[in-house]
Coordinates of C-alpha atoms in Angstrom, one line a residue:
M1 CA 15.6 14.1 1.6
L2 CA 18.9 15.6 1.3
G3 CA 22.0 15.4 -1.3
V4 CA 25.2 17.2 -0.7
F5 CA 27.7 17.5 -3.8
S6 CA 31.4 19.1 -3.6
S7 CA 32.6 21.5 -6.2
A8 CA 34.4 18.6 -7.9
V9 CA 30.8 17.4 -8.9
V10 CA 29.0 20.6 -9.3
S11 CA 30.1 24.2 -9.5
P12 CA 28.1 26.5 -6.8
P13 CA 25.6 28.4 -8.9
D14 CA 26.8 32.1 -9.2
E15 CA 23.4 33.6 -8.4
L16 CA 23.6 31.7 -5.0
V17 CA 27.1 32.6 -4.4
A18 CA 26.2 36.2 -5.1
A19 CA 22.9 35.9 -2.8
G20 CA 25.3 34.9 0.1
S21 CA 27.7 37.8 -0.6
R22 CA 24.8 40.6 -0.6
T23 CA 23.7 39.5 2.9
P24 CA 26.4 37.5 4.9
S25 CA 24.8 35.2 7.3
P26 CA 26.0 32.2 9.6
K27 CA 26.7 28.8 7.6
T28 CA 28.1 25.1 8.4
K29 CA 29.8 22.6 6.6
A30 CA 28.2 20.0 4.5
S31 CA 29.3 17.3 7.1
A32 CA 27.2 19.1 9.8
L33 CA 24.4 19.5 7.7
V34 CA 24.3 15.8 7.2
T35 CA 24.6 15.1 10.8
R36 CA 21.9 17.7 11.7
F37 CA 19.5 15.8 9.2
L38 CA 20.2 12.3 10.6
R39 CA 19.8 13.5 14.2
S40 CA 16.5 15.2 13.4
N41 CA 15.4 12.1 11.6
P42 CA 16.3 8.9 13.8
S43 CA 15.2 6.4 11.1
G44 CA 17.2 8.4 8.6
V45 CA 19.8 6.5 6.1
S46 CA 22.8 8.2 4.9
V47 CA 24.9 6.9 1.9
T48 CA 28.6 8.2 1.3
I49 CA 29.5 8.1 -2.7
G50 CA 33.3 8.6 -3.0
D51 CA 34.8 11.7 -1.3
D52 CA 32.4 14.4 -3.0
V53 CA 28.7 13.1 -2.4
Q54 CA 26.3 12.2 0.4
M55 CA 22.8 11.4 0.0
A56 CA 20.3 10.9 2.9
Y57 CA 16.6 10.3 3.4
S58 CA 14.1 9.4 5.9
H59 CA 10.3 8.1 6.0
H60 CA 9.8 10.3 9.2
N61 CA 6.8 12.5 8.6
Q62 CA 6.4 11.7 4.9
S63 CA 3.2 12.1 3.0
P64 CA 1.4 8.8 2.4
L65 CA 0.6 10.2 -1.0
Q66 CA 4.0 11.5 -1.7
P67 CA 6.5 9.0 -0.1
R68 CA 10.4 9.2 -0.4
S69 CA 12.3 6.6 -2.1
F70 CA 15.8 5.6 -2.8
A71 CA 17.5 3.2 -5.3
V72 CA 20.8 2.2 -6.7
K73 CA 21.4 0.8 -10.1
E74 CA 24.8 0.5 -12.2
E75 CA 26.2 3.3 -10.1
I76 CA 23.1 5.5 -10.7
F77 CA 21.9 6.8 -7.2
C78 CA 18.4 8.4 -7.1
L79 CA 16.4 10.0 -4.5
F80 CA 12.7 10.5 -5.3
E81 CA 9.6 12.2 -3.4
G82 CA 6.2 12.1 -4.6
A83 CA 4.1 9.8 -7.1
L84 CA 3.7 9.7 -10.8
D85 CA 0.1 9.5 -12.3
N86 CA 1.3 7.8 -15.5
L87 CA 3.7 5.3 -13.9
G88 CA 1.9 2.5 -15.4
R89 CA 2.2 3.6 -19.1
L90 CA 5.9 4.6 -18.3
K91 CA 6.8 1.2 -17.0
Q92 CA 5.5 -0.3 -20.2
Q93 CA 7.4 2.2 -22.3
Y94 CA 10.8 1.5 -20.5
G95 CA 10.1 -2.3 -20.4
L96 CA 10.1 -2.5 -16.5
D97 CA 8.6 -5.2 -14.1
K98 CA 5.1 -4.4 -12.7
S99 CA 6.6 -4.0 -9.3
A100 CA 8.9 -1.1 -10.2
N101 CA 8.2 2.1 -8.5
E102 CA 9.0 5.7 -9.3
V103 CA 12.5 6.0 -8.2
V104 CA 13.6 2.9 -10.6
L105 CA 11.6 4.5 -13.4
V106 CA 13.6 7.8 -12.9
I107 CA 16.8 5.8 -13.1
E108 CA 15.7 4.2 -16.4
A109 CA 14.6 7.5 -17.7
Y110 CA 18.0 8.9 -16.9
K111 CA 20.0 6.0 -18.4
A112 CA 18.0 6.7 -21.6
L113 CA 19.3 10.1 -21.6
R114 CA 22.8 9.1 -21.0
D115 CA 23.0 6.2 -23.3
R116 CA 20.8 7.1 -26.2
A117 CA 22.7 10.2 -27.3
P118 CA 21.5 12.6 -28.8
Y119 CA 18.6 12.6 -26.5
P120 CA 17.4 16.2 -25.3
P121 CA 17.8 16.4 -21.4
N122 CA 14.2 18.0 -21.0
H123 CA 12.8 14.6 -22.4
V124 CA 13.7 12.9 -19.1
V125 CA 11.2 14.9 -17.2
S126 CA 8.8 16.3 -19.7
H127 CA 6.8 13.1 -20.0
L128 CA 6.6 12.6 -16.2
S129 CA 3.2 13.5 -15.0
G130 CA 2.4 13.9 -11.1
N131 CA 3.9 15.5 -8.2
F132 CA 7.6 14.8 -7.7
S133 CA 11.0 15.9 -7.2
F134 CA 14.4 13.9 -7.5
I135 CA 18.0 13.9 -7.3
V136 CA 19.9 11.6 -9.6
F137 CA 23.7 11.2 -9.4
D138 CA 25.7 9.0 -11.6
K139 CA 28.8 7.8 -9.9
S140 CA 30.2 6.5 -13.4
T141 CA 30.1 10.0 -15.1
S142 CA 30.0 12.2 -12.0
T143 CA 26.8 13.8 -13.4
L144 CA 24.2 15.2 -11.3
F145 CA 20.6 15.8 -12.6
V146 CA 17.8 17.2 -10.4
A147 CA 14.2 18.3 -11.2
T148 CA 10.8 19.0 -9.8
D149 CA 7.2 18.8 -11.3
Q150 CA 5.6 21.3 -13.0
V151 CA 3.6 23.0 -10.3
G152 CA 6.0 22.5 -7.5
K153 CA 3.6 20.3 -5.4
V154 CA 7.0 18.6 -4.0
P155 CA 9.0 21.8 -3.1
L156 CA 12.8 21.3 -3.5
Y157 CA 15.5 23.8 -2.1
W158 CA 19.1 24.4 -3.0
G159 CA 21.9 26.2 -1.2
I160 CA 25.8 26.4 -0.6
T161 CA 27.2 25.3 2.6
A162 CA 30.3 27.1 4.4
D163 CA 32.5 24.7 2.6
G164 CA 31.2 25.2 -1.0
Y165 CA 29.1 22.2 -1.2
V166 CA 25.8 22.5 -3.1
A167 CA 23.1 21.1 -1.2
F168 CA 19.6 20.0 -2.2
A169 CA 16.6 19.3 0.4
D170 CA 13.0 19.2 0.8
D171 CA 13.4 21.0 4.0
A172 CA 14.0 24.7 3.7
E173 CA 14.8 25.0 7.5
L174 CA 17.3 22.4 7.4
L175 CA 19.2 24.2 4.7
K176 CA 18.7 27.6 5.9
G177 CA 20.8 26.8 9.1
A178 CA 23.6 25.5 6.8
C179 CA 23.4 27.8 3.7
G180 CA 22.3 31.2 5.2
K181 CA 21.4 33.4 2.3
S182 CA 23.0 31.3 -0.2
L183 CA 19.6 29.6 -0.6
A184 CA 16.8 29.6 -3.0
S185 CA 13.5 27.4 -3.7
F186 CA 14.3 25.3 -6.8
P187 CA 12.1 26.5 -9.7
Q188 CA 9.2 24.3 -10.6
G189 CA 9.0 22.8 -13.9
C190 CA 12.9 23.1 -14.0
F191 CA 15.8 20.8 -14.2
Y192 CA 19.5 21.0 -13.4
S193 CA 22.2 18.9 -14.9
T194 CA 25.9 19.1 -14.7
A195 CA 26.0 17.6 -18.3
V196 CA 24.2 20.5 -19.4
G197 CA 25.9 23.0 -17.1
E198 CA 23.0 25.0 -16.2
L199 CA 19.5 25.4 -14.8
R200 CA 16.7 24.8 -17.6
S201 CA 13.2 24.7 -17.8
Y202 CA 11.7 21.6 -19.3
E203 CA 8.2 23.5 -19.7
N204 CA 9.8 26.2 -21.7
P205 CA 13.1 25.0 -22.7
K206 CA 14.1 27.8 -24.8
N207 CA 13.3 30.4 -22.3
K208 CA 16.0 31.9 -20.1
I209 CA 16.0 31.7 -16.3
T210 CA 17.1 34.5 -14.2
A211 CA 17.6 35.1 -10.6
V212 CA 16.0 38.1 -8.8
P213 CA 17.5 39.1 -5.5
A214 CA 15.1 38.3 -2.6
T215 CA 14.1 40.8 0.1
E216 CA 15.7 40.9 3.5
E217 CA 12.7 39.7 5.0
E218 CA 12.7 36.6 3.1
I219 CA 14.7 33.3 4.0
W220 CA 16.0 33.1 0.4
G221 CA 18.8 35.1 -1.1
A222 CA 17.3 34.7 -4.5
K223 CA 14.4 33.7 -6.6
F224 CA 14.6 31.9 -9.8
M225 CA 12.1 32.7 -12.6
V226 CA 11.6 31.5 -16.2
E227 CA 11.5 34.5 -18.7
G228 CA 9.1 34.5 -21.5
P229 CA 5.4 35.2 -22.5
T230 CA 4.4 31.4 -21.4
V231 CA 5.9 31.4 -17.9
I232 CA 4.8 28.2 -16.2
A233 CA 7.5 27.8 -13.7
T234 CA 8.4 30.1 -11.0
T235 CA 9.5 30.0 -7.5
K236 CA 7.1 30.8 -4.7

């Protein structure tokens, strides 16, 4: 799965900007990244949302235990990869039909955050049990919400393209060609929300997240880690 967002939606993280500056490397524009994704995934589907967002996905080579899905409801767009162990209970909690899947559930969880303020952002994901990563874009508020599971079973990566778009994907090699060293693994057990304005741990919400420069040999430009004595979420 792939999501690219212009600076009108999300400001490129300073840590990734700095990583790219330390070790300049070739990059491509966001449009070229999406084109490459579609060419390498013949069954891929791409959705353009206004002038600032593109989301794409494919079922090609997906794990049968961790499928990819896409849904739209009330201008909330969501890409989801993985499976929730407690989906049945959560569908009852949110009053969803028995046929509802994970991507629909995540949209409902996000709506609860948006519409029932005050509602701590970490509550959107802290009650999800399973292996997952997802990207939510709310067109009505131009809000981006991204998260991964507690143990990183469904990897997610993010980087900055040549034209300053922030890109998220489940394929590190795809982003490497577009983002150069302005690239990192998205830390497990964490979420990023433009409404909050920063990366946070939902496992340890009070703990600070720092970016450590990666070595020259690594494909990353930086590694994000959660500080504190109970560090659960780190990048690999």
